[in-house]
mmCIF file of C-alpha atoms in Angstrom:
data_model
loop_
_atom_site.group_PDB
_atom_site.id
_atom_site.type_symbol
_atom_site.label_atom_id
_atom_site.label_comp_id
_atom_site.label_asym_id
_atom_site.label_seq_id
_atom_site.Cartn_x
_atom_site.Cartn_y
_atom_site.Cartn_z
ATOM 1 C CA MET A 152 -2.771 36.020 -23.335
ATOM 2 C CA LYS A 153 -2.109 34.722 -26.835
ATOM 3 C CA VAL A 154 -0.534 31.227 -26.803
ATOM 4 C CA LYS A 155 0.762 29.424 -29.866
ATOM 5 C CA LYS A 156 2.717 26.236 -30.584
ATOM 6 C CA TYR A 157 5.607 26.274 -33.033
ATOM 7 C CA VAL A 158 7.346 23.258 -34.592
ATOM 8 C CA ALA A 159 10.727 23.772 -36.225
ATOM 9 C CA THR A 160 13.842 21.847 -37.179
ATOM 10 C CA SER A 161 16.017 23.836 -34.754
ATOM 11 C CA MET A 162 15.681 26.225 -31.859
ATOM 12 C CA GLN A 163 17.127 29.025 -33.973
ATOM 13 C CA GLU A 164 14.395 28.544 -36.579
ATOM 14 C CA ALA A 165 11.699 28.429 -33.862
ATOM 15 C CA MET A 166 12.992 31.651 -32.308
ATOM 16 C CA LYS A 167 12.876 33.385 -35.692
ATOM 17 C CA LYS A 168 9.243 32.333 -36.187
ATOM 18 C CA ILE A 169 8.258 33.486 -32.712
ATOM 19 C CA ARG A 170 10.050 36.811 -33.068
ATOM 20 C CA SER A 171 8.483 37.350 -36.510
ATOM 21 C CA GLU A 172 4.893 36.741 -35.332
ATOM 22 C CA MET A 173 4.915 37.800 -31.687
ATOM 23 C CA GLY A 174 7.876 40.145 -31.386
ATOM 24 C CA ASN A 175 10.640 40.268 -28.806
ATOM 25 C CA ASP A 176 8.222 40.473 -25.849
ATOM 26 C CA ALA A 177 7.034 36.888 -26.349
ATOM 27 C CA VAL A 178 7.602 34.450 -23.489
ATOM 28 C CA ILE A 179 8.689 30.824 -23.908
ATOM 29 C CA LEU A 180 6.405 28.598 -21.826
ATOM 30 C CA ASN A 181 7.824 25.195 -22.756
ATOM 31 C CA SER A 182 9.929 23.344 -25.300
ATOM 32 C CA LYS A 183 10.630 19.698 -26.060
ATOM 33 C CA MET A 184 12.040 17.411 -28.737
ATOM 34 C CA ILE A 185 9.410 15.506 -30.801
ATOM 35 C CA GLN A 186 9.391 12.869 -33.557
ATOM 36 C CA THR A 187 7.441 13.682 -36.731
ATOM 37 C CA GLY A 188 6.610 11.880 -39.975
ATOM 38 C CA GLY A 189 7.766 8.381 -40.773
ATOM 39 C CA PHE A 190 5.903 5.113 -41.240
ATOM 40 C CA LEU A 191 5.180 2.575 -38.484
ATOM 41 C CA GLY A 192 7.730 4.230 -36.261
ATOM 42 C CA PHE A 193 10.481 4.238 -38.885
ATOM 43 C CA PHE A 194 12.135 7.129 -40.733
ATOM 44 C CA THR A 195 10.905 9.709 -38.223
ATOM 45 C CA LYS A 196 12.525 13.134 -37.972
ATOM 46 C CA LYS A 197 13.483 14.972 -34.809
ATOM 47 C CA LYS A 198 12.033 18.443 -34.406
ATOM 48 C CA ILE A 199 11.611 20.884 -31.569
ATOM 49 C CA GLU A 200 8.210 21.967 -30.303
ATOM 50 C CA VAL A 201 8.077 25.376 -28.609
ATOM 51 C CA ILE A 202 5.058 26.905 -26.894
ATOM 52 C CA ALA A 203 5.209 30.698 -26.782
ATOM 53 C CA ALA A 204 2.875 33.299 -25.356
ATOM 54 C CA MET A 205 2.365 37.040 -25.640
ATOM 55 C CA ASP A 206 0.278 39.550 -23.680
ATOM 56 C CA PRO A 207 -2.316 40.884 -26.180
ATOM 57 C CA ASP A 208 -2.058 44.331 -24.608
ATOM 58 C CA VAL A 209 1.519 44.566 -25.845
ATOM 59 C CA SER A 210 1.833 45.401 -29.508
ATOM 60 C CA PRO A 211 4.043 42.993 -31.429
ATOM 61 C CA ILE A 212 7.384 44.453 -32.319
ATOM 62 C CA GLU A 213 8.269 44.226 -35.936
ATOM 63 C CA PRO A 214 11.593 42.511 -36.608
ATOM 64 C CA LYS A 215 14.359 45.054 -37.018
ATOM 65 C CA THR A 216 15.767 45.362 -40.493
ATOM 66 C CA VAL A 217 19.338 46.324 -41.195
ATOM 67 C CA LYS A 218 18.029 49.781 -42.037
ATOM 68 C CA ASN A 219 16.311 50.109 -38.649
ATOM 69 C CA VAL A 220 19.443 48.947 -36.880
ATOM 70 C CA ARG A 221 21.511 51.585 -38.574
ATOM 71 C CA LYS A 222 19.046 54.346 -37.668
ATOM 72 C CA GLU A 223 18.849 53.262 -34.046
ATOM 73 C CA ALA A 224 22.488 52.348 -33.533
ATOM 74 C CA SER A 225 22.771 54.783 -30.633
ATOM 75 C CA MET A 226 19.857 53.170 -28.751
ATOM 76 C CA PRO A 227 19.864 49.941 -26.663
ATOM 77 C CA LEU A 228 18.966 47.171 -29.105
ATOM 78 C CA ILE A 229 19.286 43.954 -27.109
ATOM 79 C CA LYS A 230 16.946 42.822 -24.369
ATOM 80 C CA ASP A 231 19.046 40.839 -21.939
ATOM 81 C CA SER A 232 16.803 40.276 -18.871
ATOM 82 C CA GLY A 233 19.807 40.710 -16.603
ATOM 83 C CA LEU A 234 21.951 38.113 -18.362
ATOM 84 C CA ASP A 235 25.673 38.750 -18.518
ATOM 85 C CA ILE A 236 26.505 39.242 -22.213
ATOM 86 C CA ALA A 237 28.888 41.441 -24.137
ATOM 87 C CA GLN A 238 28.453 45.218 -24.083
ATOM 88 C CA GLN A 239 26.214 46.614 -26.821
ATOM 89 C CA VAL A 240 27.931 47.924 -29.914
ATOM 90 C CA GLN A 241 27.241 51.581 -30.604
ATOM 91 C CA THR A 242 28.560 51.903 -34.187
ATOM 92 C CA ASN A 243 26.716 51.210 -37.429
ATOM 93 C CA SER A 244 29.286 49.225 -39.420
ATOM 94 C CA PRO A 245 28.008 46.018 -41.127
ATOM 95 C CA LYS A 246 30.360 43.972 -38.928
ATOM 96 C CA ASN A 247 28.898 45.425 -35.751
ATOM 97 C CA ILE A 248 25.341 44.969 -37.048
ATOM 98 C CA ASP A 249 26.056 41.247 -37.452
ATOM 99 C CA GLN A 250 27.503 41.222 -33.962
ATOM 100 C CA LEU A 251 24.339 42.828 -32.562
ATOM 101 C CA GLN A 252 22.130 40.269 -34.261
ATOM 102 C CA LEU A 253 24.336 37.451 -32.943
ATOM 103 C CA LEU A 254 24.158 38.792 -29.398
ATOM 104 C CA ASP A 255 20.388 39.134 -29.733
ATOM 105 C CA GLU A 256 20.111 35.449 -30.650
ATOM 106 C CA LEU A 257 22.422 34.510 -27.792
ATOM 107 C CA SER A 258 20.284 36.496 -25.342
ATOM 108 C CA ASP A 259 17.146 34.710 -26.551
ATOM 109 C CA LEU A 260 18.803 31.321 -26.190
ATOM 110 C CA LYS A 261 19.992 32.045 -22.647
ATOM 111 C CA ARG A 262 16.528 33.222 -21.648
ATOM 112 C CA LEU A 263 15.045 30.048 -23.105
ATOM 113 C CA LEU A 264 17.520 27.793 -21.292
ATOM 114 C CA LYS A 265 16.343 29.215 -17.972
ATOM 115 C CA SER A 266 12.790 28.050 -18.627
ATOM 116 C CA VAL A 267 13.313 24.395 -19.532
ATOM 117 C CA SER A 268 14.255 21.202 -17.727
ATOM 118 C CA THR A 269 17.762 19.736 -17.527
ATOM 119 C CA ASN A 270 17.123 17.037 -20.162
ATOM 120 C CA GLU A 271 15.734 19.586 -22.578
ATOM 121 C CA LYS A 272 18.659 21.929 -21.954
ATOM 122 C CA ILE A 273 21.149 19.234 -22.938
ATOM 123 C CA ASN A 274 19.480 18.790 -26.325
ATOM 124 C CA MET A 275 19.609 22.518 -27.042
ATOM 125 C CA TYR A 276 23.390 22.845 -26.807
ATOM 126 C CA PRO A 277 25.837 22.144 -29.646
ATOM 127 C CA GLN A 278 27.203 18.591 -29.416
ATOM 128 C CA PRO A 279 30.585 19.466 -27.803
ATOM 129 C CA LEU A 280 28.822 21.532 -25.113
ATOM 130 C CA LYS A 281 26.344 18.705 -24.532
ATOM 131 C CA LYS A 282 29.240 16.491 -23.476
ATOM 132 C CA VAL A 283 30.450 19.140 -21.033
ATOM 133 C CA LEU A 284 27.022 19.446 -19.388
ATOM 134 C CA GLU A 285 26.492 15.675 -19.283
ATOM 135 C CA ASN A 286 29.885 15.220 -17.606
ATOM 136 C CA MET A 287 29.082 17.853 -14.951
ATOM 137 C CA ILE A 288 25.734 16.197 -14.232
ATOM 138 C CA GLU A 289 27.493 12.845 -13.946
ATOM 139 C CA GLN A 290 30.054 14.381 -11.575
ATOM 140 C CA GLU A 291 27.161 15.828 -9.508
ATOM 141 C CA ILE A 292 28.297 19.426 -9.878
ATOM 142 C CA SER A 293 25.678 21.729 -8.364
ATOM 143 C CA PRO A 294 23.069 23.171 -10.797
ATOM 144 C CA VAL A 295 24.150 26.738 -9.980
ATOM 145 C CA LEU A 296 27.762 26.129 -10.988
ATOM 146 C CA ARG A 297 26.656 24.176 -14.060
ATOM 147 C CA SER A 298 24.534 27.099 -15.234
ATOM 148 C CA GLN A 299 27.357 29.589 -14.684
ATOM 149 C CA LEU A 300 29.873 27.510 -16.620
ATOM 150 C CA MET A 301 27.519 26.733 -19.504
ATOM 151 C CA ALA A 302 26.702 30.452 -19.877
ATOM 152 C CA GLU A 303 30.422 31.214 -20.193
ATOM 153 C CA LEU A 304 30.995 28.364 -22.657
ATOM 154 C CA LEU A 305 28.017 29.485 -24.731
ATOM 155 C CA ASP A 306 29.501 32.983 -24.987
ATOM 156 C CA PHE A 307 32.832 31.434 -25.973
ATOM 157 C CA TRP A 308 31.144 29.194 -28.546
ATOM 158 C CA TYR A 309 29.319 32.090 -30.234
ATOM 159 C CA ALA A 310 32.389 34.319 -30.175
ATOM 160 C CA ARG A 311 34.381 31.632 -31.998
ATOM 161 C CA LYS A 312 31.429 30.617 -34.214
ATOM 162 C CA GLY A 313 31.766 27.020 -33.069
ATOM 163 C CA ASP A 314 35.421 26.719 -34.067
ATOM 164 C CA ILE A 315 36.551 25.263 -30.734
ATOM 165 C CA SER A 316 38.616 22.148 -30.065
ATOM 166 C CA GLU A 317 37.961 19.684 -27.253
ATOM 167 C CA GLU A 318 41.190 20.755 -25.547
ATOM 168 C CA GLU A 319 40.141 24.411 -25.635
ATOM 169 C CA LEU A 320 36.809 23.527 -24.025
ATOM 170 C CA LEU A 321 38.621 21.542 -21.350
ATOM 171 C CA GLU A 322 40.965 24.461 -20.715
ATOM 172 C CA LYS A 323 37.988 26.826 -20.332
ATOM 173 C CA GLN A 324 36.393 24.486 -17.791
ATOM 174 C CA HIS A 325 39.666 24.195 -15.895
ATOM 175 C CA GLU A 326 39.983 27.989 -15.730
ATOM 176 C CA PHE A 327 36.391 28.304 -14.456
ATOM 177 C CA PHE A 328 36.757 25.834 -11.574
ATOM 178 C CA ALA A 329 40.286 26.928 -10.683
ATOM 179 C CA HIS A 330 39.057 30.528 -10.446
ATOM 180 C CA HIS A 331 36.380 29.514 -7.935
ATOM 181 C CA LEU A 332 39.063 27.826 -5.795
ATOM 182 C CA ALA A 333 41.630 30.611 -6.147
ATOM 183 C CA ASP A 334 41.276 31.919 -2.574
ATOM 184 C CA LEU A 335 41.508 28.494 -0.888
ATOM 185 C CA GLU A 336 44.674 26.962 0.542
ATOM 186 C CA PHE A 337 45.763 23.540 -0.685
ATOM 187 C CA GLY A 338 48.653 21.213 0.159
ATOM 188 C CA GLY A 339 49.639 18.883 2.996
ATOM 189 C CA ILE A 340 50.936 19.415 6.504
ATOM 190 C CA SER A 341 52.660 22.775 6.903
ATOM 191 C CA TYR A 342 55.086 21.373 9.518
ATOM 192 C CA LYS A 343 54.941 24.757 11.246
ATOM 193 C CA ARG A 344 53.098 23.298 14.248
ATOM 194 C CA LYS A 345 54.195 20.434 16.455
ATOM 195 C CA TYR A 346 50.792 18.781 16.905
ATOM 196 C CA ILE A 347 48.880 17.354 13.940
ATOM 197 C CA ASN A 348 45.271 16.492 14.752
ATOM 198 C CA VAL A 349 42.570 14.727 12.712
ATOM 199 C CA ILE A 350 38.880 15.038 13.573
ATOM 200 C CA GLY A 351 35.699 13.838 11.916
ATOM 201 C CA PRO A 352 32.724 11.475 12.138
ATOM 202 C CA THR A 353 32.931 7.732 12.623
ATOM 203 C CA GLY A 354 33.873 5.469 9.742
ATOM 204 C CA VAL A 355 35.736 7.966 7.556
ATOM 205 C CA GLY A 356 39.187 6.402 8.121
ATOM 206 C CA LYS A 357 40.803 8.887 10.521
ATOM 207 C CA THR A 358 43.161 6.373 12.178
ATOM 208 C CA THR A 359 44.446 4.941 8.898
ATOM 209 C CA THR A 360 44.868 8.448 7.468
ATOM 210 C CA LEU A 361 46.795 9.559 10.549
ATOM 211 C CA ALA A 362 49.117 6.551 10.197
ATOM 212 C CA LYS A 363 49.787 7.469 6.567
ATOM 213 C CA LEU A 364 50.707 11.036 7.558
ATOM 214 C CA ALA A 365 52.990 9.841 10.363
ATOM 215 C CA ALA A 366 54.664 7.291 8.087
ATOM 216 C CA GLU A 367 55.473 9.983 5.523
ATOM 217 C CA CYS A 368 56.973 12.134 8.278
ATOM 218 C CA VAL A 369 59.138 9.243 9.563
ATOM 219 C CA LEU A 370 60.168 7.635 6.280
ATOM 220 C CA GLN A 371 60.523 10.680 4.018
ATOM 221 C CA ARG A 372 61.387 13.523 6.397
ATOM 222 C CA LYS A 373 63.312 11.401 8.928
ATOM 223 C CA LYS A 374 61.594 13.107 11.863
ATOM 224 C CA LYS A 375 60.957 11.814 15.388
ATOM 225 C CA VAL A 376 57.210 11.397 15.816
ATOM 226 C CA ALA A 377 54.785 10.045 18.419
ATOM 227 C CA PHE A 378 51.081 9.229 18.684
ATOM 228 C CA ILE A 379 48.390 10.394 21.085
ATOM 229 C CA THR A 380 44.928 8.837 20.925
ATOM 230 C CA THR A 381 41.787 10.067 22.629
ATOM 231 C CA ASP A 382 39.680 7.409 20.907
ATOM 232 C CA THR A 383 38.945 5.449 24.072
ATOM 233 C CA TYR A 384 35.477 4.448 22.888
ATOM 234 C CA ARG A 385 36.685 1.726 20.530
ATOM 235 C CA ILE A 386 39.217 -0.837 21.687
ATOM 236 C CA ALA A 387 39.831 -1.781 18.062
ATOM 237 C CA ALA A 388 40.901 1.788 17.274
ATOM 238 C CA ILE A 389 43.492 1.782 20.078
ATOM 239 C CA ASP A 390 44.812 -1.606 18.957
ATOM 240 C CA GLN A 391 44.987 -0.407 15.347
ATOM 241 C CA LEU A 392 47.033 2.677 16.254
ATOM 242 C CA LYS A 393 49.256 0.587 18.559
ATOM 243 C CA THR A 394 50.002 -1.674 15.596
ATOM 244 C CA TYR A 395 50.992 1.288 13.425
ATOM 245 C CA ALA A 396 53.108 2.694 16.278
ATOM 246 C CA LYS A 397 54.931 -0.624 16.599
ATOM 247 C CA ILE A 398 55.619 -0.831 12.868
ATOM 248 C CA LEU A 399 56.981 2.732 12.796
ATOM 249 C CA ASP A 400 58.763 2.198 16.121
ATOM 250 C CA VAL A 401 57.232 5.286 17.738
ATOM 251 C CA PRO A 402 55.633 5.775 21.189
ATOM 252 C CA ILE A 403 51.895 6.117 21.799
ATOM 253 C CA GLU A 404 49.998 7.724 24.688
ATOM 254 C CA ILE A 405 46.327 7.032 25.498
ATOM 255 C CA CYS A 406 44.380 9.963 26.960
ATOM 256 C CA TYR A 407 41.031 9.846 28.760
ATOM 257 C CA THR A 408 40.985 13.336 30.291
ATOM 258 C CA THR A 409 42.445 16.788 29.811
ATOM 259 C CA GLU A 410 44.981 16.012 32.537
ATOM 260 C CA ASP A 411 46.066 12.885 30.655
ATOM 261 C CA PHE A 412 46.512 14.985 27.528
ATOM 262 C CA LYS A 413 48.680 17.557 29.327
ATOM 263 C CA GLN A 414 50.862 14.815 30.810
ATOM 264 C CA ALA A 415 51.207 13.156 27.383
ATOM 265 C CA LYS A 416 52.408 16.435 25.874
ATOM 266 C CA GLN A 417 55.054 16.704 28.588
ATOM 267 C CA LYS A 418 56.229 13.120 28.024
ATOM 268 C CA LEU A 419 56.518 13.681 24.272
ATOM 269 C CA ALA A 420 58.134 17.111 24.472
ATOM 270 C CA MET A 421 61.367 15.895 22.880
ATOM 271 C CA TYR A 422 59.666 14.634 19.699
ATOM 272 C CA ASP A 423 59.497 16.706 16.514
ATOM 273 C CA TYR A 424 55.837 16.039 15.753
ATOM 274 C CA VAL A 425 52.956 14.439 17.628
ATOM 275 C CA PHE A 426 50.012 12.985 15.686
ATOM 276 C CA ILE A 427 46.675 12.976 17.520
ATOM 277 C CA ASP A 428 43.833 10.543 16.808
ATOM 278 C CA THR A 429 40.325 11.414 18.025
ATOM 279 C CA ALA A 430 37.220 9.311 18.524
ATOM 280 C CA GLY A 431 34.709 9.014 15.726
ATOM 281 C CA ARG A 432 31.235 9.640 17.105
ATOM 282 C CA ASN A 433 27.812 10.582 15.795
ATOM 283 C CA PHE A 434 28.348 14.005 14.206
ATOM 284 C CA LEU A 435 24.729 14.955 14.902
ATOM 285 C CA GLU A 436 25.447 14.884 18.627
ATOM 286 C CA PRO A 437 26.874 18.265 19.807
ATOM 287 C CA LYS A 438 28.072 16.672 23.063
ATOM 288 C CA TYR A 439 30.786 14.807 21.121
ATOM 289 C CA VAL A 440 32.492 18.016 20.017
ATOM 290 C CA SER A 441 32.240 19.524 23.509
ATOM 291 C CA ASP A 442 33.789 16.332 24.972
ATOM 292 C CA LEU A 443 36.598 16.642 22.446
ATOM 293 C CA GLN A 444 37.270 20.221 23.511
ATOM 294 C CA LYS A 445 37.424 19.126 27.149
ATOM 295 C CA ILE A 446 40.249 16.659 26.417
ATOM 296 C CA ILE A 447 42.312 18.346 23.691
ATOM 297 C CA ASP A 448 43.812 21.793 24.008
ATOM 298 C CA PHE A 449 43.331 23.303 20.538
ATOM 299 C CA ASP A 450 46.036 25.941 20.787
ATOM 300 C CA ASP A 451 48.329 27.673 18.310
ATOM 301 C CA GLU A 452 50.696 24.688 18.306
ATOM 302 C CA MET A 453 48.099 22.437 16.666
ATOM 303 C CA GLU A 454 47.236 21.939 12.999
ATOM 304 C CA THR A 455 43.781 20.374 12.628
ATOM 305 C CA PHE A 456 42.355 18.529 9.620
ATOM 306 C CA LEU A 457 38.692 17.589 9.210
ATOM 307 C CA VAL A 458 38.409 14.156 7.588
ATOM 308 C CA LEU A 459 35.405 13.516 5.338
ATOM 309 C CA ALA A 460 34.448 10.527 3.189
ATOM 310 C CA ALA A 461 34.050 11.359 -0.517
ATOM 311 C CA THR A 462 31.203 8.825 -0.615
ATOM 312 C CA ALA A 463 29.042 10.885 1.783
ATOM 313 C CA LYS A 464 26.196 13.151 0.686
ATOM 314 C CA PRO A 465 27.107 16.867 0.442
ATOM 315 C CA THR A 466 24.361 17.744 2.938
ATOM 316 C CA ASP A 467 25.905 15.381 5.490
ATOM 317 C CA MET A 468 29.354 16.851 4.843
ATOM 318 C CA PHE A 469 28.042 20.363 5.470
ATOM 319 C CA ALA A 470 26.400 19.165 8.700
ATOM 320 C CA VAL A 471 29.698 17.610 9.837
ATOM 321 C CA PHE A 472 31.620 20.793 9.100
ATOM 322 C CA LYS A 473 29.073 22.933 10.919
ATOM 323 C CA GLN A 474 29.262 20.680 13.969
ATOM 324 C CA PHE A 475 33.057 20.844 14.093
ATOM 325 C CA SER A 476 33.367 24.517 13.131
ATOM 326 C CA VAL A 477 33.754 25.519 16.790
ATOM 327 C CA ILE A 478 37.217 23.958 16.489
ATOM 328 C CA PRO A 479 39.845 25.765 14.336
ATOM 329 C CA ILE A 480 39.907 23.716 11.105
ATOM 330 C CA HIS A 481 42.842 24.413 8.802
ATOM 331 C CA LYS A 482 42.085 22.134 5.825
ATOM 332 C CA LEU A 483 40.023 19.151 4.721
ATOM 333 C CA ILE A 484 41.054 15.576 3.998
ATOM 334 C CA PHE A 485 38.857 13.478 1.716
ATOM 335 C CA THR A 486 39.040 9.688 2.014
ATOM 336 C CA LYS A 487 37.581 6.813 -0.049
ATOM 337 C CA LEU A 488 38.042 8.395 -3.451
ATOM 338 C CA ASP A 489 38.489 4.854 -4.768
ATOM 339 C CA GLU A 490 34.912 4.058 -3.729
ATOM 340 C CA THR A 491 33.210 6.751 -5.822
ATOM 341 C CA SER A 492 33.443 7.963 -9.425
ATOM 342 C CA THR A 493 32.096 11.466 -8.712
ATOM 343 C CA ARG A 494 34.026 14.517 -7.485
ATOM 344 C CA GLY A 495 31.385 17.249 -7.594
ATOM 345 C CA SER A 496 30.611 16.949 -3.886
ATOM 346 C CA LEU A 497 34.235 17.832 -3.050
ATOM 347 C CA PHE A 498 33.901 21.040 -5.019
ATOM 348 C CA ASP A 499 30.608 21.999 -3.376
ATOM 349 C CA VAL A 500 32.006 21.397 0.115
ATOM 350 C CA MET A 501 35.096 23.524 -0.576
ATOM 351 C CA ILE A 502 33.016 26.393 -1.978
ATOM 352 C CA ASN A 503 30.551 26.360 0.924
ATOM 353 C CA THR A 504 33.076 25.881 3.745
ATOM 354 C CA LYS A 505 35.805 28.051 2.185
ATOM 355 C CA LYS A 506 38.361 25.382 3.093
ATOM 356 C CA GLY A 507 40.894 23.825 0.744
ATOM 357 C CA ILE A 508 41.994 20.194 0.656
ATOM 358 C CA ALA A 509 45.222 18.925 2.209
ATOM 359 C CA TYR A 510 45.110 15.279 1.111
ATOM 360 C CA THR A 511 42.960 12.734 -0.692
ATOM 361 C CA THR A 512 43.170 9.004 -0.002
ATOM 362 C CA HIS A 513 42.236 6.122 -2.257
ATOM 363 C CA GLY A 514 42.788 2.899 -0.327
ATOM 364 C CA GLN A 515 43.860 1.283 2.944
ATOM 365 C CA ASN A 516 47.555 0.700 2.241
ATOM 366 C CA VAL A 517 49.950 2.467 4.642
ATOM 367 C CA PRO A 518 51.985 4.531 3.844
ATOM 368 C CA ASP A 519 50.673 4.467 0.257
ATOM 369 C CA ASP A 520 47.227 5.341 -1.105
ATOM 370 C CA ILE A 521 47.421 8.999 -0.114
ATOM 371 C CA GLU A 522 48.060 12.047 -2.306
ATOM 372 C CA VAL A 523 48.859 15.647 -1.481
ATOM 373 C CA ALA A 524 46.072 17.782 -2.932
ATOM 374 C CA THR A 525 46.691 20.683 -5.289
ATOM 375 C CA ARG A 526 44.178 23.005 -6.894
ATOM 376 C CA ASP A 527 44.976 21.840 -10.429
ATOM 377 C CA ARG A 528 44.913 18.176 -9.473
ATOM 378 C CA ILE A 529 41.474 18.425 -7.852
ATOM 379 C CA VAL A 530 40.049 20.229 -10.894
ATOM 380 C CA GLU A 531 41.686 17.707 -13.239
ATOM 381 C CA GLN A 532 40.111 14.778 -11.357
ATOM 382 C CA MET A 533 36.709 16.409 -11.693
ATOM 383 C CA LEU A 534 37.002 17.100 -15.408
ATOM 384 C CA ARG A 535 38.585 13.841 -16.530
#
């Protein structure tokens, strides 16, 4: 295999040199930014170093001239390696020839971006696109989604020849993420079911969140509500919910068994809505979920929300969801948004669980510090 190092002022210039000497079958092995020239570390210039290789058994392909392009206009001219680019132009007008050459360069750039590290990729993009990628990395958006979005933005950038405003880039990003969430359901309590239940691991703020939901129902909707708690493992949790019940002037029932739960439902039959608090236990223990099923009757009258902390690792969130997936989960609630500056994990969890968000919370104040989630609002928080 023939291997050669190229140094150029830009990636476009390097690609031209490689294509000229090795042809279109050359493979990019590595690329990095380097400093050249200068004196004692001053006045250096940034250049890009690219290492390319070619199988000697493959004859180099001479660069296509405009004349060759015109003769072969009916043949496939662009090697894409499976990348999603525009359809090949089959006419021989000068305008379409320029378009073919542009798409060829775009294909080469995409192929190169697949072979380099994240830091090197950032330096290869035009400055406005660099900011987009840096923001997604900061927001901890998954590498797969980052690659998909940057490929679309690169197409957009080339199509407009770089004449793109910051607002247009933001709009493109918004469209991308909103499209991925299009099939998910967002919004708060539907109020179509009498029983509203929150489940989740310990420490995510289920009791406080439940109090916020009940307060909105009492204060804004003027409905008669009541509490049921099955969190008999923590005395503090019972006392906390009793305090909220006293403030809202609503009854509370404590349930230890399935029979207790059935009796509580009978006692509270005259109330419009009943809010159910469950115990927070170790989500890695399957017995917790089975115990929960033994006490609570998850029937058609119940709307269930899985509460997750936005500060948790995505892998832990997926594990929590998997553990609770034996219970019908309608939507997600994310708490502690005020304790983290990243939103990418929310997006990953929604995509992987195929569940939308009902509410987000950002503090301990009841009934404040809670917001009904919408698709546009979630995307906006991620982008801004």
